[in-house]
mmCIF file of C-alpha atoms in Angstrom:
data_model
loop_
_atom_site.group_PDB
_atom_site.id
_atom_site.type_symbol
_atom_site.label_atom_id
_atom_site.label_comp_id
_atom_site.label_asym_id
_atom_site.label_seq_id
_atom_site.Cartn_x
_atom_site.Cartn_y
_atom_site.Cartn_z
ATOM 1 C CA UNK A 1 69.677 23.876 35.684
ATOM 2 C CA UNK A 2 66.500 21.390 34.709
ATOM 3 C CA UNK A 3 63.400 22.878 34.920
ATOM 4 C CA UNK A 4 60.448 20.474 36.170
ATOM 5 C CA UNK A 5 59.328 20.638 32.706
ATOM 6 C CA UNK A 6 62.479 18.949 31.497
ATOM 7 C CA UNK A 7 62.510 16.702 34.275
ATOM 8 C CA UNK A 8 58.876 15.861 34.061
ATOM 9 C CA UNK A 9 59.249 14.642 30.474
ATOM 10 C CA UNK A 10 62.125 12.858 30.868
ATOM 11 C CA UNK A 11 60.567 10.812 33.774
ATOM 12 C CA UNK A 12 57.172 9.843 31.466
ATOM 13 C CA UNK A 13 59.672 9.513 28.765
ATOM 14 C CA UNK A 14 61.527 6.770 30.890
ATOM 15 C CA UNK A 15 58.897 4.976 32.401
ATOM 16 C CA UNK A 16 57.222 4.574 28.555
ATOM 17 C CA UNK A 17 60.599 3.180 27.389
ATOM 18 C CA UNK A 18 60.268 0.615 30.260
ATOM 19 C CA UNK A 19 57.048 -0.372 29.457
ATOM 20 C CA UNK A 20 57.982 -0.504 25.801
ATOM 21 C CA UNK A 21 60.815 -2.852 26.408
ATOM 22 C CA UNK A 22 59.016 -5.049 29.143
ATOM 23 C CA UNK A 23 60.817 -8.170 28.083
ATOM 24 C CA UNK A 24 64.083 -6.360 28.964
ATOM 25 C CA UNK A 25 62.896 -5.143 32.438
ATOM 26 C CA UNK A 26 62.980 -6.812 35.396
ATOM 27 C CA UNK A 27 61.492 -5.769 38.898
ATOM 28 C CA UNK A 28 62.945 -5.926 41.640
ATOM 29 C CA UNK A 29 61.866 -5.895 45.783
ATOM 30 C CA UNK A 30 63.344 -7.257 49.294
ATOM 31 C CA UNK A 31 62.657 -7.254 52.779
ATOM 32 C CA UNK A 32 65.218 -7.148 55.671
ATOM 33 C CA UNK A 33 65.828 -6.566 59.697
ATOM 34 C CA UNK A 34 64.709 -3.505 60.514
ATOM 35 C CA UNK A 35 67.635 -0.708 60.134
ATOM 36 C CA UNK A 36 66.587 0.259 64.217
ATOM 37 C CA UNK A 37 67.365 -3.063 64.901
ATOM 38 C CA UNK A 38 70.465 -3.942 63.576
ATOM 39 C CA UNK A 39 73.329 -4.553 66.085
ATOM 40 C CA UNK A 40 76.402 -2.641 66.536
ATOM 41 C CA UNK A 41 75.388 -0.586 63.254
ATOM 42 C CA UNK A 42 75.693 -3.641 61.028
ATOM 43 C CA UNK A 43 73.979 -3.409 57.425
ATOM 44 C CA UNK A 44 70.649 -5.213 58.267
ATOM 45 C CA UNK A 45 70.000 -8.368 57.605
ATOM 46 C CA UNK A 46 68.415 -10.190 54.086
ATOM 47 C CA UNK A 47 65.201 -12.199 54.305
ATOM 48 C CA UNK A 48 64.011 -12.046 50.919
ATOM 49 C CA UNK A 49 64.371 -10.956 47.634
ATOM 50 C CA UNK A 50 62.092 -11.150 44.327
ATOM 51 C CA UNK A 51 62.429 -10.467 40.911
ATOM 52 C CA UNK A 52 59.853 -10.160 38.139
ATOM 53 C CA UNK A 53 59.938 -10.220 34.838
ATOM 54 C CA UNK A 54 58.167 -7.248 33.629
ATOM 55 C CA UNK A 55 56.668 -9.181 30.205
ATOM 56 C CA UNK A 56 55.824 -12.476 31.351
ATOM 57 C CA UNK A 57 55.104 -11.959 35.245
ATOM 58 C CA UNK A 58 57.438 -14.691 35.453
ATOM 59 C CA UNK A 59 59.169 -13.945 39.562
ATOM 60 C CA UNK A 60 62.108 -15.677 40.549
ATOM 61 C CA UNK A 61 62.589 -15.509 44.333
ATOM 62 C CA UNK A 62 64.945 -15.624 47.113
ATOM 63 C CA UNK A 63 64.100 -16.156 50.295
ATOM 64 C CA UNK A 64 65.796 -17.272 54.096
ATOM 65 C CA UNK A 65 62.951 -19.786 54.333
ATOM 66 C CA UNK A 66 63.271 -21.556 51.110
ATOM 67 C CA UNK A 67 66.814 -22.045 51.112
ATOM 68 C CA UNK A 68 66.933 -23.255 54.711
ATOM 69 C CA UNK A 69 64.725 -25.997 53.467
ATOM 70 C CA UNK A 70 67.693 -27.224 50.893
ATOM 71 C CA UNK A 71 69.196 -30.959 52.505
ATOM 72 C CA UNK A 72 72.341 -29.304 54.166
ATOM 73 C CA UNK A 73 70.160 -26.724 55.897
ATOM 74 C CA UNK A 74 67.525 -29.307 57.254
ATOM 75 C CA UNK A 75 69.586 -30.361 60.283
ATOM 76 C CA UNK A 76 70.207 -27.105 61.775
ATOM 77 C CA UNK A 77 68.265 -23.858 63.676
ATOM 78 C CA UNK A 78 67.871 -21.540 60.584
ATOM 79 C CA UNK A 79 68.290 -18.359 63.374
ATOM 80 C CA UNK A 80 71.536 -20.286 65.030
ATOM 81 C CA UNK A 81 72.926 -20.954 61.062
ATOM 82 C CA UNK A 82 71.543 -17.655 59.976
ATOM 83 C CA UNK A 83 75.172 -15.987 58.255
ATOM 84 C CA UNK A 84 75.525 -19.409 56.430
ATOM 85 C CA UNK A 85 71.529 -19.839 54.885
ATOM 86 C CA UNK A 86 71.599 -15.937 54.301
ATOM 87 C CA UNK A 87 75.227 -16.463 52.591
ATOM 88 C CA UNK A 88 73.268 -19.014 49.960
ATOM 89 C CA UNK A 89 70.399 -16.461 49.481
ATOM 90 C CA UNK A 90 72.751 -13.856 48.036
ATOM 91 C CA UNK A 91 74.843 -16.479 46.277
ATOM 92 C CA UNK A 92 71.609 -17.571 44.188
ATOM 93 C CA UNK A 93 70.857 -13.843 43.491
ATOM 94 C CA UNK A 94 73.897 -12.827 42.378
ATOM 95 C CA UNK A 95 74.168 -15.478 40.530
ATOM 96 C CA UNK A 96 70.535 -15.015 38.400
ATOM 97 C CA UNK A 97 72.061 -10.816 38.175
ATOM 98 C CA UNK A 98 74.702 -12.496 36.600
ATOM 99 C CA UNK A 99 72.565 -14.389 34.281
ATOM 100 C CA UNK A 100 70.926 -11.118 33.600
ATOM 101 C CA UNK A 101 73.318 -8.035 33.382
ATOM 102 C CA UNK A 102 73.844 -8.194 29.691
ATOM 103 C CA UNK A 103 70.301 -7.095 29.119
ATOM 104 C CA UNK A 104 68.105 -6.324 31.828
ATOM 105 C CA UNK A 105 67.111 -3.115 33.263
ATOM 106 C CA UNK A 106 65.923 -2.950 37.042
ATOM 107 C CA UNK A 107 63.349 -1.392 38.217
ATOM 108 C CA UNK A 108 62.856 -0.748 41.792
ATOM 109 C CA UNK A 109 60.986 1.168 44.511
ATOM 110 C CA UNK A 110 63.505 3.606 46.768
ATOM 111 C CA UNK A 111 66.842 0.944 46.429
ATOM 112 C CA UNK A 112 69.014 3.837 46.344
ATOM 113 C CA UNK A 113 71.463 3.648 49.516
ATOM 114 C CA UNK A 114 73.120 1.319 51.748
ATOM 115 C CA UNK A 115 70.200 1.550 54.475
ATOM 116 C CA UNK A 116 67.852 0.099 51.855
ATOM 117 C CA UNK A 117 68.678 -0.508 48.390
ATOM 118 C CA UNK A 118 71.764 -2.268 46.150
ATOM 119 C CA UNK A 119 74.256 -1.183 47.712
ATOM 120 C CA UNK A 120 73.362 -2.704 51.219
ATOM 121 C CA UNK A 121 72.534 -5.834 49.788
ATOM 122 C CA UNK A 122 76.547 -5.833 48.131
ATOM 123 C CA UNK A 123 77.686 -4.774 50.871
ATOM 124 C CA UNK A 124 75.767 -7.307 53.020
ATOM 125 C CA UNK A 125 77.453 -10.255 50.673
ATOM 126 C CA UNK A 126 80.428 -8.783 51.076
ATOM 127 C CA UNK A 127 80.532 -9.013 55.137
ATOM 128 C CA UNK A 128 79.773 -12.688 54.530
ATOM 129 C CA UNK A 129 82.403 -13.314 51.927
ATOM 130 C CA UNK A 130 80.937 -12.855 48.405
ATOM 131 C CA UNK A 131 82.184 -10.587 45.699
ATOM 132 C CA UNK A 132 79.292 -8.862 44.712
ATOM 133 C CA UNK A 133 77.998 -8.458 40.619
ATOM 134 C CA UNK A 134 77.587 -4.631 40.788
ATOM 135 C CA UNK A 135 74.558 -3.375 38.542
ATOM 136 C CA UNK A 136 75.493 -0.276 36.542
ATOM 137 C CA UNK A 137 73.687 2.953 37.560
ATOM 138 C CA UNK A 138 71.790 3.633 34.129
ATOM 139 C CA UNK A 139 70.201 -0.018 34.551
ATOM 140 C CA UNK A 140 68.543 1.139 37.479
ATOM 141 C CA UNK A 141 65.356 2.784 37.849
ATOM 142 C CA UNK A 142 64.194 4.274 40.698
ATOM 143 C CA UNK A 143 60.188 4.165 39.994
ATOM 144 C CA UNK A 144 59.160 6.123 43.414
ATOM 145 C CA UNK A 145 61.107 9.080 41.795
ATOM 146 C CA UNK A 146 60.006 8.562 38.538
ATOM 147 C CA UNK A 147 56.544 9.121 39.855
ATOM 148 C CA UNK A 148 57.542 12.752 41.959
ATOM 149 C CA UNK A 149 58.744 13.951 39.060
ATOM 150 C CA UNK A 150 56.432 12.879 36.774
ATOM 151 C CA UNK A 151 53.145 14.043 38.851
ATOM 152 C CA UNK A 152 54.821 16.313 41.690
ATOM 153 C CA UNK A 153 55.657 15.476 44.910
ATOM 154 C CA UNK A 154 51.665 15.424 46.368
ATOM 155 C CA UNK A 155 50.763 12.965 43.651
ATOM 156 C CA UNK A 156 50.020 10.023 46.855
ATOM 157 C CA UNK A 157 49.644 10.804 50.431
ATOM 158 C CA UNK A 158 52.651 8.664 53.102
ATOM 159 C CA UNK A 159 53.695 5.463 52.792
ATOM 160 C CA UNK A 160 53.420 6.473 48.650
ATOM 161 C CA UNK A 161 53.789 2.693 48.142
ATOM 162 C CA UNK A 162 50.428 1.780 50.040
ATOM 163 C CA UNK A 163 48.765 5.557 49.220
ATOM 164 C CA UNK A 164 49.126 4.858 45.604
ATOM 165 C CA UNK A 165 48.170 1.550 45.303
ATOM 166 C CA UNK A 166 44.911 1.899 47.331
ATOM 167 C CA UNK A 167 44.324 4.585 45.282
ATOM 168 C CA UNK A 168 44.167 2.936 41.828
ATOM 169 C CA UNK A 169 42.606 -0.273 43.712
ATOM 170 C CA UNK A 170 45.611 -2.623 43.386
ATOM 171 C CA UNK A 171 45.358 -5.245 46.110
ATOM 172 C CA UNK A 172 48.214 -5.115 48.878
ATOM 173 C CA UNK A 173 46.672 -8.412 50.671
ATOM 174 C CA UNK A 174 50.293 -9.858 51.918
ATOM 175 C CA UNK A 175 51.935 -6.743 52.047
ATOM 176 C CA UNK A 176 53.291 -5.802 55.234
ATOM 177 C CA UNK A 177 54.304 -2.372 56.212
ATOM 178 C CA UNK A 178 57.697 -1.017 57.025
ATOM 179 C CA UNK A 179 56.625 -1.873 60.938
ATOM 180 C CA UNK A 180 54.493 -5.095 60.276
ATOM 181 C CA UNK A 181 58.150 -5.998 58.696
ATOM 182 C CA UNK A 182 60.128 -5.544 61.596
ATOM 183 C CA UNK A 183 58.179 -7.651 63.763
ATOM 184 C CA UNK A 184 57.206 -10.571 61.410
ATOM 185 C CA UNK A 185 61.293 -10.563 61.350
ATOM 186 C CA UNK A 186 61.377 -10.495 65.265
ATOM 187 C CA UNK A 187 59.052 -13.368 65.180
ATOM 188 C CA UNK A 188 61.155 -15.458 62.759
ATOM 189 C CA UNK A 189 58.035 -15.243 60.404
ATOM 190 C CA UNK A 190 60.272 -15.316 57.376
ATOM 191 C CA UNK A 191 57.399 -16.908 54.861
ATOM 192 C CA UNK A 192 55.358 -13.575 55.551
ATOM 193 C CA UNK A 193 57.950 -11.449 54.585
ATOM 194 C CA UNK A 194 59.108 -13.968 51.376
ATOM 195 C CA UNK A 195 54.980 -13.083 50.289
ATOM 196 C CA UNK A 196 55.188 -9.517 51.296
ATOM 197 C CA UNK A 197 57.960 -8.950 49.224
ATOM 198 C CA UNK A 198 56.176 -11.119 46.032
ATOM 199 C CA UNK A 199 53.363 -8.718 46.685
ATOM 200 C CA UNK A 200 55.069 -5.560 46.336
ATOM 201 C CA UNK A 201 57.265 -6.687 43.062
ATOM 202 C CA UNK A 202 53.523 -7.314 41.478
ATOM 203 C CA UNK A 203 52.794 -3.846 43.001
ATOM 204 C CA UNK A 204 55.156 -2.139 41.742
ATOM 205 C CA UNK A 205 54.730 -3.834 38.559
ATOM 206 C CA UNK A 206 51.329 -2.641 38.094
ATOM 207 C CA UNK A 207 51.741 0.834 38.936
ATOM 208 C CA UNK A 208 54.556 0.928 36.467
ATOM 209 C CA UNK A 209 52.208 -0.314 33.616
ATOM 210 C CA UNK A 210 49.794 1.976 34.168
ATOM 211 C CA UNK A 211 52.598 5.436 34.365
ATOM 212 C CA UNK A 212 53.096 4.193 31.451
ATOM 213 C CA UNK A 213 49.940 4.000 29.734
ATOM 214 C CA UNK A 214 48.811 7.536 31.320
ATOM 215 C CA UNK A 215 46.403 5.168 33.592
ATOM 216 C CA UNK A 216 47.525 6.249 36.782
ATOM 217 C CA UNK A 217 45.121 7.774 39.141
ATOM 218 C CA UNK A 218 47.174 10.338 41.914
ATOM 219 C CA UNK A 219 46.340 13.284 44.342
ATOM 220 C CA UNK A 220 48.235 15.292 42.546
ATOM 221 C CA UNK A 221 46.908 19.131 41.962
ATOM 222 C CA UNK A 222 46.472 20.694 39.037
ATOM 223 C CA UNK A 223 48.973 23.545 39.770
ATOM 224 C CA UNK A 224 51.682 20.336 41.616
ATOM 225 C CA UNK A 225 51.930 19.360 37.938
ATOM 226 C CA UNK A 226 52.862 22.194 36.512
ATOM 227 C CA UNK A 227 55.962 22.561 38.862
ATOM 228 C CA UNK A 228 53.622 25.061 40.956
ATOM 229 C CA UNK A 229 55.293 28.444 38.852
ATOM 230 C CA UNK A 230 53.623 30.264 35.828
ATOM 231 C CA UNK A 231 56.727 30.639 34.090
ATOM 232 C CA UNK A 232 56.853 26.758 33.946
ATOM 233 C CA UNK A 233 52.901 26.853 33.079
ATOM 234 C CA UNK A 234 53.868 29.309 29.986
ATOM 235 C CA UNK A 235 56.739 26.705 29.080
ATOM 236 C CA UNK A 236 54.697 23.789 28.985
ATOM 237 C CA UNK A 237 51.679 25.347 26.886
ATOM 238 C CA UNK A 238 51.457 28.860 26.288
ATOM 239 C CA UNK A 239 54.934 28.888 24.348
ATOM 240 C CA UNK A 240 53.772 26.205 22.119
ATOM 241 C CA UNK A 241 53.886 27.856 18.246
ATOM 242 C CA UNK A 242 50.601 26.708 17.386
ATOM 243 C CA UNK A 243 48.902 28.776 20.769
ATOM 244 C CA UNK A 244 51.316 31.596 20.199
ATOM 245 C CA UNK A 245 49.736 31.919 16.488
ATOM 246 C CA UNK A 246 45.983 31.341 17.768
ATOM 247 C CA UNK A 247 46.977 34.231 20.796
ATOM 248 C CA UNK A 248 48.218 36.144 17.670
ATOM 249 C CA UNK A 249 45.214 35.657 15.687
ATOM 250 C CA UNK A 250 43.061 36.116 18.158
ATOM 251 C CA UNK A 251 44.207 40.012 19.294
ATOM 252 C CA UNK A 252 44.244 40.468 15.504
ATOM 253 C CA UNK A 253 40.436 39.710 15.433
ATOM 254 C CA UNK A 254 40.003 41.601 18.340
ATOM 255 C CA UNK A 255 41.789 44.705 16.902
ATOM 256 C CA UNK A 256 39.961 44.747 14.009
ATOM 257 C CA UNK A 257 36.760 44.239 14.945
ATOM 258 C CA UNK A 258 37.292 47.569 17.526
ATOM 259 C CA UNK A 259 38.993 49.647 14.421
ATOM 260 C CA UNK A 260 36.334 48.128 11.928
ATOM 261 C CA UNK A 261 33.151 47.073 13.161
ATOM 262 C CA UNK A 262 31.244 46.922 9.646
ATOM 263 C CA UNK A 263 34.120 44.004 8.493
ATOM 264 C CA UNK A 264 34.156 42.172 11.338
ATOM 265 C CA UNK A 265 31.712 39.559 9.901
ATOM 266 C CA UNK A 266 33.772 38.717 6.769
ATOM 267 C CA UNK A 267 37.506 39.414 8.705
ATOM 268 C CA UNK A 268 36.195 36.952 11.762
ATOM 269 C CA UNK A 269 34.882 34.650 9.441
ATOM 270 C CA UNK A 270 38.639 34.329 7.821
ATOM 271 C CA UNK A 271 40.395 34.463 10.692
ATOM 272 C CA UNK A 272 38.318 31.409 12.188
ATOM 273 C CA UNK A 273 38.819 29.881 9.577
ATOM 274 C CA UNK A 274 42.919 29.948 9.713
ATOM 275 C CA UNK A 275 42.458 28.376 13.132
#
């Protein structure tokens, strides 16, 4: 079994390799109907999608409102032709994963499951005849779980997204909330949730930068980071050789000094002086 130790480097050990290789990374974030909402259990619908290059800031969007502005859109209801306009979306993504799969790795924030995440949006271009390009699983990386098990699962109070931004002062103006989401997609308000979702690739951008660079203020206790267990405590520093030898040393001193009081001057001075 892992212990949180094991886990815990491995997650600051990932998120550093990301940040090393920014040109390589690419972030990803989209918005879609609410799951609630969704008829007759249907995957829920795509408004948006954006992707941004990790090194350059460079974002490459996709987004219901843009591509029902292309000349064979412009004569009909976007909402009435929605299948058809949303059809395009995912053909211009899948098309710039295509262009990308060789190389990149993608970071994202919860994408894990066909509610919310990759495999919804496949699945979604599937129902409206597209063969997805499937991203393999050790390209993707899940930076909301990076964080838990890098800082413990207090690190940022609920939504972690907003909690953890507000918290190291990165602006959210644009993003919407989970809610705010649903009901700008009610409202047909599909150029707020295109610049929510821009918002929260720069997010999530920014909080991955500074993970990496051991910038990143949390909530996180003292005693969360540790795994909250002494035996994990005494695996992360107390077993380290060089505090086992100054522990050592130390009850050496200590047991001298009681047995010889009059050498404890000249004995302490040497022992110091080995640490």
């Amino acid at each position: 079994m892992v212990s949180f130790v094991e886990k815990q480097r491995e997650a600051a050990k990932n998120i550093l390799t990301l940040v090393e290789r920014a040109e390589q990374v690419v972030i990803i974030h989209y918005s879609c109907e609410s799951f609630y909402d969704a008829e007759d259990g249907r995957t829920p619908r795509i408004t948006s999608i954006a992707c941004r290059n990790f090194s350059t800031g460079q974002t490459r969007s996709f987004s219901i409102h843009q591509v029902a502005e292309l000349p064979k859109f412009r004569e009909v209801d976007a909402w009435e032709s929605y299948d058809e306009i949303e059809r395009e979306l995912l053909d211009q993504f899948f098309v710039y994963v295509g262009e990308h799969s060789s190389y990149v790795h993608w970071v994202h924030w919860n994408m894990r499951d066909i509610n919310y995440g990759f495999p919804a949006i496949e699945h979604r271009y599937e129902v409206l005849g597209g063969i997805p390009r499937i991203i393999p699983e050790d390209k993707k990386h899940d930076l909301a779980r990076l964080l838990v098990s890098k800082y413990g699962k207090r690190y940022a109070g609920h939504p972690r997204l907003q909690s953890i931004s507000s918290l190291n002062k990165i602006t959210d103006r644009d993003s919407l909330s989970g809610a705010e989401e649903a009901n700008a997609y009610k409202e047909h308000e599909f150029l707020k949730l295109h610049q929510s979702t821009l918002r929260k690739v720069d997010i999530i951008a920014s909080l991955l930068e500074e993970a990496g660079f051991d910038r990143l203020k949390t909530m996180a206790p003292f005693w969360d980071r540790q795994g909250g267990s002494l035996r994990l405590i005494w695996e992360k520093y107390i077993s380290k050789p060089i505090v086992r030898i100054i522990g050592i040393l130390l009850v050496i001193l200590g047991l001298i000094e009681w047995l010889f009081p009059d050498a404890k001057v000249a004995v302490s001075k040497f022992l110091w002086s080995l640490i």
